[in-house]
């Protein structure tokens, strides 16, 4: 992060939110564009790349391993790849900052190259579990020296040729799935991942686009994804759609601030990512898709969102994988609904950039919301649309989504809600505050 001092922020909405906005490029697709482009032979051209700190960490790592990654304009990037098998050993440790996706996917990439790399990250990333990728990648032949508990800093000694495996995912995780598929790219034979629960499928879609031999078939155990190794990737023209996870904050904001009427342009609506729209609609949110189309092999649409009274729901457990990053925003929506929303079956929230169950329980609780915390979720009793009492300073815990969610909550609060540090927002959404202002909100950078 660029600034060394915490930046406390409070947002307020003197009136309705109005106007249209464009959300930044999808974070998952942006990471993959750089990684897959780096493995292709020739030049991949990317437009709409998210220029947040997490994605820039991936760009830096790919450069450190021999790829040429250049920015030719806002969101416009070119990657000259080294070809599968061609990654070079980085000379210094790879600093992954706050980014779990960069770390886990790159561990997969490196595991089947005969190079050694050390991964380091910030305090949040250094607390996150890496055993979930260390275990399958070790079976493929890679060797790891990790910090206690299978955490960063860790050193990975890759191997070539690696051994192909068939691996059933013990946790619903697109990062683990993708790490194994990426390791499979430079592994002779067929590497298989069996996914009992469908998670975001950007790797499968994009690897198909890059020309690899990848197939997806149903089975009794779940989705079987098979990739043939020693693959050759063809460079691509990639148009990155807008990130539904970033759009989620404005869906909630417009729903809770009376009189609001906004259009969020170019939102990716891949069904493996659109659970938040389903959940909010079930609560009564007024979200209308306009001009549904395709961009970069993904469905996209503009979303018109108008203020609407929200009612509590029991969030279906099976929505969890398609909205796993959106629970903090959903909890904020629930805080303004009438009744008690129960969202469980989301244990994975405990191991995100922060423990998002504990973080949101503490943050909303401090703002006067009645919360019950479970091991795998929260019950939130809402105000029925009234402002939150507020008057609290909340801890964002190096977690961009906690900071943004509570920023949205502060738009409709009796007394100000101060997010103790807005710097983490830059990991995924550098223009978040400017966008809030453009929609009619006011931002106050509070002195400490
Ligand atoms: C991601 C997968 C999810 C998600 C993360 C991005 C990806 O993580 O939370 O923000 O791009 O593959 P898990 O695989 O840990 O569920």
Short mmCIF file of C-alpha atoms and ligand atoms in Angstrom, two decimals:
data_model
loop_
_atom_site.label_atom_id
_atom_site.label_comp_id
_atom_site.label_asym_id
_atom_site.label_seq_id
_atom_site.Cartn_x
_atom_site.Cartn_y
_atom_site.Cartn_z
CA UNK A 1 0.00 0.00 0.00
CA UNK A 2 1.17 3.49 -0.86
CA UNK A 3 0.38 5.37 2.32
CA UNK A 4 1.96 4.46 5.60
CA UNK A 5 -0.67 5.99 7.92
CA UNK A 6 -4.22 4.62 8.34
CA UNK A 7 -6.87 6.70 6.50
CA UNK A 8 -10.13 6.81 8.47
CA UNK A 9 -13.14 7.42 6.21
CA UNK A 10 -16.80 8.14 6.70
CA UNK A 11 -19.37 8.38 3.92
CA UNK A 12 -22.78 10.01 4.11
CA UNK A 13 -25.64 10.48 1.68
CA UNK A 14 -27.35 13.87 1.95
CA UNK A 15 -29.92 12.69 -0.63
CA UNK A 16 -30.64 9.79 -2.97
CA UNK A 17 -27.87 8.13 -4.97
CA UNK A 18 -28.39 8.80 -8.66
CA UNK A 19 -26.59 8.46 -11.96
CA UNK A 20 -24.65 5.74 -13.69
CA UNK A 21 -21.30 4.20 -12.95
CA UNK A 22 -18.92 1.64 -14.36
CA UNK A 23 -17.37 -0.87 -12.00
CA UNK A 24 -13.71 -1.85 -12.40
CA UNK A 25 -12.69 -5.03 -14.20
CA UNK A 26 -13.33 -8.39 -12.60
CA UNK A 27 -10.55 -9.25 -10.17
CA UNK A 28 -10.62 -13.02 -10.78
CA UNK A 29 -10.53 -12.59 -14.56
CA UNK A 30 -7.83 -9.90 -14.35
CA UNK A 31 -5.47 -12.17 -12.41
CA UNK A 32 -6.06 -15.02 -14.83
CA UNK A 33 -5.58 -12.79 -17.90
CA UNK A 34 -2.08 -11.90 -16.75
CA UNK A 35 -1.18 -15.45 -15.73
CA UNK A 36 -2.52 -17.21 -18.82
CA UNK A 37 -1.15 -14.46 -21.07
CA UNK A 38 2.22 -15.02 -19.41
CA UNK A 39 2.10 -18.70 -20.36
CA UNK A 40 1.07 -18.15 -23.98
CA UNK A 41 3.61 -17.77 -26.75
CA UNK A 42 3.04 -14.33 -28.27
CA UNK A 43 1.25 -11.20 -27.15
CA UNK A 44 -2.04 -11.18 -25.24
CA UNK A 45 -3.94 -7.90 -25.29
CA UNK A 46 -6.17 -7.09 -22.31
CA UNK A 47 -8.70 -4.28 -21.96
CA UNK A 48 -10.64 -3.44 -18.81
CA UNK A 49 -7.98 -4.92 -16.50
CA UNK A 50 -8.55 -4.10 -12.82
CA UNK A 51 -5.63 -1.91 -11.76
CA UNK A 52 -5.96 -2.66 -8.06
CA UNK A 53 -3.05 -3.63 -5.84
CA UNK A 54 -3.88 -7.35 -5.88
CA UNK A 55 -3.75 -7.57 -9.66
CA UNK A 56 -0.63 -5.41 -9.80
CA UNK A 57 1.00 -7.97 -7.47
CA UNK A 58 0.24 -10.67 -10.04
CA UNK A 59 1.66 -8.47 -12.83
CA UNK A 60 4.87 -7.93 -10.86
CA UNK A 61 5.23 -11.65 -10.15
CA UNK A 62 4.78 -12.57 -13.82
CA UNK A 63 7.43 -9.98 -14.74
CA UNK A 64 9.76 -11.42 -12.11
CA UNK A 65 9.41 -14.80 -13.85
CA UNK A 66 10.38 -13.51 -17.27
CA UNK A 67 7.12 -12.30 -18.86
CA UNK A 68 6.88 -8.85 -20.40
CA UNK A 69 3.86 -7.09 -18.91
CA UNK A 70 3.21 -3.52 -20.02
CA UNK A 71 0.44 -0.97 -19.57
CA UNK A 72 -0.51 0.85 -22.75
CA UNK A 73 -3.44 2.90 -21.38
CA UNK A 74 -6.04 2.88 -18.60
CA UNK A 75 -6.99 -0.78 -18.13
CA UNK A 76 -5.13 -1.66 -21.32
CA UNK A 77 -2.30 -4.12 -20.92
CA UNK A 78 -0.10 -6.32 -23.06
CA UNK A 79 1.53 -9.54 -21.94
CA UNK A 80 4.26 -11.31 -23.90
CA UNK A 81 4.32 -14.83 -22.58
CA UNK A 82 7.22 -17.21 -22.10
CA UNK A 83 5.25 -20.36 -22.98
CA UNK A 84 4.24 -23.19 -20.66
CA UNK A 85 7.41 -24.53 -19.06
CA UNK A 86 9.29 -21.30 -19.71
CA UNK A 87 8.94 -19.45 -16.40
CA UNK A 88 12.23 -18.23 -14.97
CA UNK A 89 13.26 -18.38 -11.34
CA UNK A 90 12.46 -15.06 -9.65
CA UNK A 91 15.53 -13.37 -8.18
CA UNK A 92 13.78 -12.03 -5.09
CA UNK A 93 10.80 -13.06 -2.97
CA UNK A 94 7.40 -12.60 -4.63
CA UNK A 95 5.50 -10.03 -2.57
CA UNK A 96 1.82 -10.91 -2.86
CA UNK A 97 0.63 -8.04 -0.64
CA UNK A 98 -2.93 -8.81 0.44
CA UNK A 99 -3.79 -11.17 -2.42
CA UNK A 100 -4.77 -14.76 -1.73
CA UNK A 101 -5.75 -15.34 -5.35
CA UNK A 102 -2.32 -14.28 -6.65
CA UNK A 103 -0.61 -16.46 -4.08
CA UNK A 104 -2.58 -19.66 -4.53
CA UNK A 105 -2.81 -19.56 -8.33
CA UNK A 106 0.88 -18.71 -8.74
CA UNK A 107 1.80 -21.54 -6.38
CA UNK A 108 0.04 -23.84 -8.85
CA UNK A 109 1.83 -22.32 -11.83
CA UNK A 110 5.26 -22.58 -10.24
CA UNK A 111 4.72 -26.08 -8.78
CA UNK A 112 5.27 -27.74 -12.16
CA UNK A 113 8.24 -25.61 -13.21
CA UNK A 114 11.74 -26.53 -12.01
CA UNK A 115 12.18 -23.22 -10.21
CA UNK A 116 12.18 -22.07 -6.61
CA UNK A 117 10.16 -19.13 -5.34
CA UNK A 118 9.51 -17.57 -1.95
CA UNK A 119 6.11 -15.98 -1.29
CA UNK A 120 5.63 -13.18 1.22
CA UNK A 121 2.60 -11.01 2.00
CA UNK A 122 1.04 -8.56 4.44
CA UNK A 123 -0.21 -9.46 7.93
CA UNK A 124 -3.63 -10.52 6.62
CA UNK A 125 -2.28 -12.80 3.89
CA UNK A 126 0.31 -14.26 6.28
CA UNK A 127 -2.54 -15.53 8.47
CA UNK A 128 -4.39 -17.32 5.65
CA UNK A 129 -4.25 -21.10 5.20
CA UNK A 130 -2.13 -22.37 2.33
CA UNK A 131 -2.25 -26.09 3.25
CA UNK A 132 -5.24 -26.44 0.95
CA UNK A 133 -2.92 -25.89 -2.04
CA UNK A 134 0.29 -27.24 -0.51
CA UNK A 135 -1.31 -30.67 -0.06
CA UNK A 136 -2.36 -31.40 -3.69
CA UNK A 137 0.68 -29.65 -5.18
CA UNK A 138 2.97 -31.76 -2.95
CA UNK A 139 1.28 -34.87 -4.32
CA UNK A 140 2.24 -33.65 -7.77
CA UNK A 141 5.86 -33.53 -6.62
CA UNK A 142 6.43 -29.92 -5.53
CA UNK A 143 8.25 -29.31 -2.27
CA UNK A 144 7.27 -26.66 0.30
CA UNK A 145 8.83 -25.07 3.35
CA UNK A 146 6.04 -23.08 4.96
CA UNK A 147 5.66 -21.07 8.15
CA UNK A 148 3.85 -22.81 11.04
CA UNK A 149 0.27 -23.78 10.16
CA UNK A 150 1.07 -23.91 6.43
CA UNK A 151 1.23 -20.13 6.07
CA UNK A 152 3.34 -17.43 4.42
CA UNK A 153 6.21 -16.76 4.19
CA UNK A 154 6.79 -19.99 2.32
CA UNK A 155 9.26 -21.34 -0.18
CA UNK A 156 8.15 -23.56 -3.04
CA UNK A 157 10.51 -25.76 -5.03
CA UNK A 158 8.71 -26.72 -8.20
CA UNK A 159 9.38 -29.87 -10.19
CA UNK A 160 9.38 -30.75 -13.88
CA UNK A 161 8.04 -33.13 -14.92
CA UNK A 162 5.40 -33.12 -12.20
CA UNK A 163 3.02 -36.05 -11.66
CA UNK A 164 -0.59 -35.71 -12.83
CA UNK A 165 -3.22 -36.29 -10.12
CA UNK A 166 -6.95 -36.72 -9.75
CA UNK A 167 -8.00 -34.58 -6.83
CA UNK A 168 -11.39 -34.15 -5.17
CA UNK A 169 -11.70 -30.70 -3.62
CA UNK A 170 -12.30 -30.96 0.15
CA UNK A 171 -13.37 -27.27 0.28
CA UNK A 172 -15.41 -25.37 -2.29
CA UNK A 173 -12.58 -23.20 -3.58
CA UNK A 174 -11.96 -21.85 -7.07
CA UNK A 175 -8.46 -20.92 -5.99
CA UNK A 176 -7.56 -24.50 -5.10
CA UNK A 177 -9.22 -25.81 -8.26
CA UNK A 178 -7.34 -23.28 -10.37
CA UNK A 179 -3.99 -23.90 -8.67
CA UNK A 180 -4.18 -27.60 -9.58
CA UNK A 181 -5.31 -26.89 -13.16
CA UNK A 182 -2.45 -24.41 -13.58
CA UNK A 183 0.03 -26.95 -12.27
CA UNK A 184 -1.50 -29.41 -14.75
CA UNK A 185 -0.62 -27.13 -17.68
CA UNK A 186 3.05 -28.14 -17.50
CA UNK A 187 2.48 -31.72 -16.29
CA UNK A 188 2.59 -34.59 -18.79
CA UNK A 189 -0.72 -36.48 -19.03
CA UNK A 190 -4.10 -35.54 -17.66
CA UNK A 191 -4.64 -33.73 -14.40
CA UNK A 192 -8.16 -33.94 -12.99
CA UNK A 193 -10.02 -31.92 -10.40
CA UNK A 194 -13.35 -33.18 -9.07
CA UNK A 195 -15.50 -30.40 -7.74
CA UNK A 196 -18.43 -31.61 -5.59
CA UNK A 197 -19.74 -28.02 -5.36
CA UNK A 198 -19.58 -25.69 -8.37
CA UNK A 199 -17.33 -22.66 -7.81
CA UNK A 200 -16.48 -19.78 -10.15
CA UNK A 201 -15.50 -21.23 -13.50
CA UNK A 202 -13.36 -18.45 -15.01
CA UNK A 203 -10.29 -20.71 -15.25
CA UNK A 204 -12.17 -23.33 -17.23
CA UNK A 205 -13.72 -20.76 -19.58
CA UNK A 206 -10.49 -18.85 -20.13
CA UNK A 207 -8.27 -21.90 -20.56
CA UNK A 208 -10.69 -23.06 -23.24
CA UNK A 209 -10.32 -19.66 -24.91
CA UNK A 210 -6.52 -19.93 -24.73
CA UNK A 211 -6.77 -23.18 -26.69
CA UNK A 212 -5.90 -25.78 -24.06
CA UNK A 213 -7.34 -29.29 -24.09
CA UNK A 214 -9.68 -28.96 -21.09
CA UNK A 215 -12.99 -30.72 -20.57
CA UNK A 216 -15.73 -30.52 -17.96
CA UNK A 217 -18.01 -33.48 -17.34
CA UNK A 218 -20.62 -34.28 -14.71
CA UNK A 219 -20.19 -37.37 -12.51
CA UNK A 220 -21.67 -38.84 -9.34
CA UNK A 221 -18.88 -37.21 -7.34
CA UNK A 222 -19.33 -33.80 -8.93
CA UNK A 223 -17.93 -31.83 -11.86
CA UNK A 224 -14.83 -33.46 -13.31
CA UNK A 225 -12.43 -31.00 -14.93
CA UNK A 226 -9.63 -32.62 -16.93
CA UNK A 227 -6.70 -30.77 -18.46
CA UNK A 228 -4.08 -32.25 -20.77
CA UNK A 229 -0.60 -31.12 -19.83
CA UNK A 230 2.36 -29.82 -21.72
CA UNK A 231 -0.23 -27.47 -23.12
CA UNK A 232 0.31 -24.75 -25.65
CA UNK A 233 -1.55 -21.52 -25.00
CA UNK A 234 -2.48 -19.21 -27.87
CA UNK A 235 -2.39 -15.48 -27.06
CA UNK A 236 -5.81 -13.83 -26.73
CA UNK A 237 -7.65 -10.53 -26.93
CA UNK A 238 -9.36 -10.30 -23.56
CA UNK A 239 -12.15 -7.92 -22.63
CA UNK A 240 -12.52 -8.05 -18.85
CA UNK A 241 -16.14 -7.56 -17.73
CA UNK A 242 -17.00 -5.40 -14.72
CA UNK A 243 -16.64 -7.12 -11.35
CA UNK A 244 -19.96 -8.28 -9.84
CA UNK A 245 -18.28 -8.27 -6.43
CA UNK A 246 -17.63 -4.53 -6.78
CA UNK A 247 -21.10 -3.94 -8.23
CA UNK A 248 -22.59 -5.58 -5.12
CA UNK A 249 -21.71 -2.56 -2.96
CA UNK A 250 -23.77 -0.25 -5.20
CA UNK A 251 -26.65 -2.74 -5.42
CA UNK A 252 -26.85 -2.59 -1.64
CA UNK A 253 -26.21 1.17 -1.46
CA UNK A 254 -29.03 2.04 -3.88
CA UNK A 255 -31.36 -0.41 -2.16
CA UNK A 256 -30.91 1.17 1.28
CA UNK A 257 -30.64 4.91 0.56
CA UNK A 258 -34.20 6.26 0.10
CA UNK A 259 -35.05 7.56 -3.36
CA UNK A 260 -31.96 6.13 -5.06
CA UNK A 261 -32.00 5.17 -8.73
CA UNK A 262 -28.72 4.15 -10.36
CA UNK A 263 -27.40 2.19 -13.32
CA UNK A 264 -24.32 0.01 -12.88
CA UNK A 265 -22.83 -0.57 -16.30
CA UNK A 266 -21.12 -3.65 -17.71
CA UNK A 267 -21.52 -6.02 -14.77
CA UNK A 268 -20.32 -9.61 -15.23
CA UNK A 269 -23.21 -11.98 -14.60
CA UNK A 270 -21.52 -15.36 -14.78
CA UNK A 271 -23.97 -17.63 -12.91
CA UNK A 272 -21.13 -18.82 -10.64
CA UNK A 273 -20.83 -15.22 -9.38
CA UNK A 274 -24.33 -13.80 -9.34
CA UNK A 275 -25.66 -15.17 -6.04
CA UNK A 276 -25.81 -11.71 -4.47
CA UNK A 277 -28.33 -10.45 -7.03
CA UNK A 278 -30.45 -13.55 -6.38
CA UNK A 279 -30.31 -13.04 -2.61
CA UNK A 280 -31.04 -9.30 -2.79
CA UNK A 281 -33.96 -9.85 -5.14
CA UNK A 282 -35.36 -12.45 -2.73
CA UNK A 283 -35.21 -9.68 -0.09
CA UNK A 284 -37.24 -7.39 -2.35
CA UNK A 285 -34.44 -5.42 -4.04
CA UNK A 286 -35.38 -3.75 -7.32
CA UNK A 287 -32.59 -4.86 -9.67
CA UNK A 288 -33.35 -4.92 -13.39
CA UNK A 289 -30.98 -6.25 -16.04
CA UNK A 290 -30.72 -4.10 -19.15
CA UNK A 291 -28.95 -4.75 -22.44
CA UNK A 292 -27.82 -8.28 -21.58
CA UNK A 293 -24.87 -9.19 -23.82
CA UNK A 294 -21.56 -11.04 -23.88
CA UNK A 295 -18.05 -9.68 -23.23
CA UNK A 296 -14.90 -11.77 -23.13
CA UNK A 297 -16.89 -15.03 -23.11
CA UNK A 298 -18.90 -13.96 -20.05
CA UNK A 299 -22.52 -12.75 -19.83
CA UNK A 300 -22.73 -9.05 -18.87
CA UNK A 301 -25.56 -6.54 -18.42
CA UNK A 302 -26.24 -3.07 -17.08
CA UNK A 303 -28.11 -3.18 -13.78
CA UNK A 304 -30.69 -0.57 -12.86
CA UNK A 305 -31.13 -0.54 -9.10
CA UNK A 306 -33.77 1.49 -7.31
CA UNK A 307 -34.39 1.94 -3.62
CA UNK A 308 -36.80 -0.68 -2.29
CA UNK A 309 -37.94 -1.88 1.11
CA UNK A 310 -36.04 -5.05 2.01
CA UNK A 311 -37.39 -8.01 3.98
CA UNK A 312 -35.41 -10.61 5.88
CA UNK A 313 -34.77 -13.99 4.28
CA UNK A 314 -33.04 -17.21 5.18
CA UNK A 315 -30.17 -17.20 2.69
CA UNK A 316 -30.06 -20.62 0.97
CA UNK A 317 -26.79 -22.43 1.76
CA UNK A 318 -26.34 -23.41 -1.85
CA UNK A 319 -25.93 -19.76 -2.85
CA UNK A 320 -22.72 -19.53 -0.81
CA UNK A 321 -20.16 -20.39 -3.53
CA UNK A 322 -21.71 -17.91 -5.99
CA UNK A 323 -21.66 -15.04 -3.48
CA UNK A 324 -18.82 -15.97 -1.16
CA UNK A 325 -17.17 -12.52 -1.40
CA UNK A 326 -20.49 -10.69 -1.08
CA UNK A 327 -21.56 -11.74 2.43
CA UNK A 328 -20.26 -8.55 4.06
CA UNK A 329 -22.41 -6.50 1.65
CA UNK A 330 -25.35 -8.85 2.20
CA UNK A 331 -25.06 -8.43 5.99
CA UNK A 332 -25.32 -4.66 5.46
CA UNK A 333 -28.46 -5.11 3.35
CA UNK A 334 -29.85 -7.35 6.10
CA UNK A 335 -29.17 -4.61 8.67
CA UNK A 336 -31.72 -2.43 6.82
CA UNK A 337 -34.32 -5.14 6.15
CA UNK A 338 -37.43 -5.75 8.20
CA UNK A 339 -37.00 -8.92 10.23
CA UNK A 340 -34.17 -11.29 11.00
CA UNK A 341 -32.01 -12.49 8.11
CA UNK A 342 -30.14 -15.71 8.69
CA UNK A 343 -27.12 -16.46 6.51
CA UNK A 344 -25.31 -19.66 7.39
CA UNK A 345 -23.37 -22.38 5.57
CA UNK A 346 -20.55 -19.92 4.81
CA UNK A 347 -17.77 -21.18 7.06
CA UNK A 348 -15.15 -20.16 4.48
CA UNK A 349 -15.78 -16.53 5.46
CA UNK A 350 -13.61 -17.22 8.52
CA UNK A 351 -10.47 -17.50 6.35
CA UNK A 352 -10.82 -14.61 3.91
CA UNK A 353 -8.76 -11.38 4.11
CA UNK A 354 -10.16 -11.25 7.65
CA UNK A 355 -12.53 -13.46 9.62
CA UNK A 356 -15.50 -11.83 7.91
CA UNK A 357 -18.08 -13.34 10.24
CA UNK A 358 -16.39 -11.91 13.33
CA UNK A 359 -15.47 -8.66 11.57
CA UNK A 360 -19.01 -7.92 10.39
CA UNK A 361 -20.55 -9.02 13.70
CA UNK A 362 -18.28 -6.56 15.51
CA UNK A 363 -18.77 -3.76 12.99
CA UNK A 364 -22.57 -3.94 12.70
CA UNK A 365 -22.92 -4.66 16.41
CA UNK A 366 -20.96 -1.48 17.20
CA UNK A 367 -23.41 0.45 14.98
CA UNK A 368 -26.38 -0.72 17.04
CA UNK A 369 -27.51 -3.70 14.96
CA UNK A 370 -28.72 -6.84 16.73
CA UNK A 371 -26.48 -9.71 15.62
CA UNK A 372 -26.19 -13.37 16.46
CA UNK A 373 -22.93 -14.99 15.46
CA UNK A 374 -22.68 -18.63 14.39
CA UNK A 375 -19.62 -20.62 13.45
CA UNK A 376 -20.75 -20.50 9.80
CA UNK A 377 -22.59 -17.21 9.48
CA UNK A 378 -24.71 -14.50 11.10
CA UNK A 379 -28.27 -13.65 11.95
CA UNK A 380 -28.93 -9.94 11.48
CA UNK A 381 -32.05 -8.14 12.73
CA UNK A 382 -32.67 -5.15 10.50
CA UNK A 383 -34.06 -1.66 11.10
CA UNK A 384 -36.88 -2.04 8.58
CA UNK A 385 -35.29 0.67 6.44
CA UNK A 386 -34.54 3.22 9.16
CA UNK A 387 -31.00 4.56 9.49
CA UNK A 388 -28.59 2.52 11.60
CA UNK A 389 -27.94 4.17 14.99
CA UNK A 390 -24.24 4.40 13.98
CA UNK A 391 -21.84 6.52 16.03
CA UNK A 392 -19.04 3.95 15.90
CA UNK A 393 -15.52 3.53 14.65
CA UNK A 394 -15.14 0.14 13.03
CA UNK A 395 -12.07 -1.98 12.35
CA UNK A 396 -11.52 -2.88 8.69
CA UNK A 397 -8.77 -5.37 9.60
CA UNK A 398 -6.80 -5.05 6.32
CA UNK A 399 -9.92 -6.26 4.52
CA UNK A 400 -11.14 -4.23 1.53
CA UNK A 401 -14.61 -5.76 1.58
CA UNK A 402 -15.16 -4.96 5.26
CA UNK A 403 -14.05 -1.36 4.63
CA UNK A 404 -16.35 -0.92 1.61
CA UNK A 405 -19.34 -2.68 3.19
CA UNK A 406 -19.20 -0.46 6.25
CA UNK A 407 -18.65 2.55 4.00
CA UNK A 408 -21.97 1.66 2.38
CA UNK A 409 -23.63 1.16 5.78
CA UNK A 410 -22.49 4.65 6.78
CA UNK A 411 -24.54 6.12 3.89
CA UNK A 412 -27.70 5.66 5.97
CA UNK A 413 -26.77 6.12 9.61
CA UNK A 414 -28.03 8.42 12.38
CA UNK A 415 -24.54 9.18 13.68
CA UNK A 416 -21.39 8.84 11.58
CA UNK A 417 -19.76 5.45 11.11
CA UNK A 418 -16.00 5.79 10.74
CA UNK A 419 -14.12 3.07 8.87
CA UNK A 420 -10.78 3.12 10.70
CA UNK A 421 -8.69 2.60 7.58
CA UNK A 422 -9.78 2.93 3.96
CA UNK A 423 -6.39 2.01 2.47
CA UNK A 424 -7.25 -1.68 1.89
CA UNK A 425 -9.95 -0.59 -0.59
CA UNK A 426 -7.16 0.00 -3.13
CA UNK A 427 -6.55 -3.75 -3.37
CA UNK A 428 -9.71 -4.25 -5.45
CA UNK A 429 -11.47 -0.92 -6.04
CA UNK A 430 -9.22 2.16 -6.18
CA UNK A 431 -12.08 4.43 -7.41
CA UNK A 432 -14.62 3.35 -4.78
CA UNK A 433 -14.78 6.65 -2.89
CA UNK A 434 -14.78 8.79 -6.05
CA UNK A 435 -17.66 6.69 -7.38
CA UNK A 436 -19.62 7.20 -4.15
CA UNK A 437 -19.12 10.95 -4.52
CA UNK A 438 -20.16 10.86 -8.20
CA UNK A 439 -23.43 9.18 -7.15
CA UNK A 440 -24.14 11.99 -4.68
CA UNK A 441 -22.51 10.78 -1.47
CA UNK A 442 -20.13 12.85 0.63
CA UNK A 443 -16.80 11.51 1.80
CA UNK A 444 -15.10 12.79 4.92
CA UNK A 445 -11.50 11.86 5.51
CA UNK A 446 -11.53 11.89 9.28
CA UNK A 447 -8.46 13.02 11.19
CA UNK A 448 -7.31 10.41 13.62
C1 LIG B 1 -11.30 -16.41 -6.15
C2 LIG B 1 -11.89 -17.42 -5.44
C3 LIG B 1 -12.54 -17.23 -4.12
C4 LIG B 1 -12.79 -15.76 -3.82
C5 LIG B 1 -11.62 -14.89 -4.17
C6 LIG B 1 -11.28 -15.02 -5.64
C7 LIG B 1 -10.70 -16.71 -7.46
O1 LIG B 1 -11.68 -17.73 -3.12
O2 LIG B 1 -13.11 -15.59 -2.46
O3 LIG B 1 -11.89 -13.54 -3.88
O4 LIG B 1 -10.40 -15.76 -8.22
O5 LIG B 1 -10.51 -17.89 -7.77
P1 LIG B 1 -11.73 -19.26 -2.62
O6 LIG B 1 -11.19 -20.10 -3.70
O7 LIG B 1 -10.87 -19.28 -1.39
O8 LIG B 1 -13.18 -19.53 -2.31
#
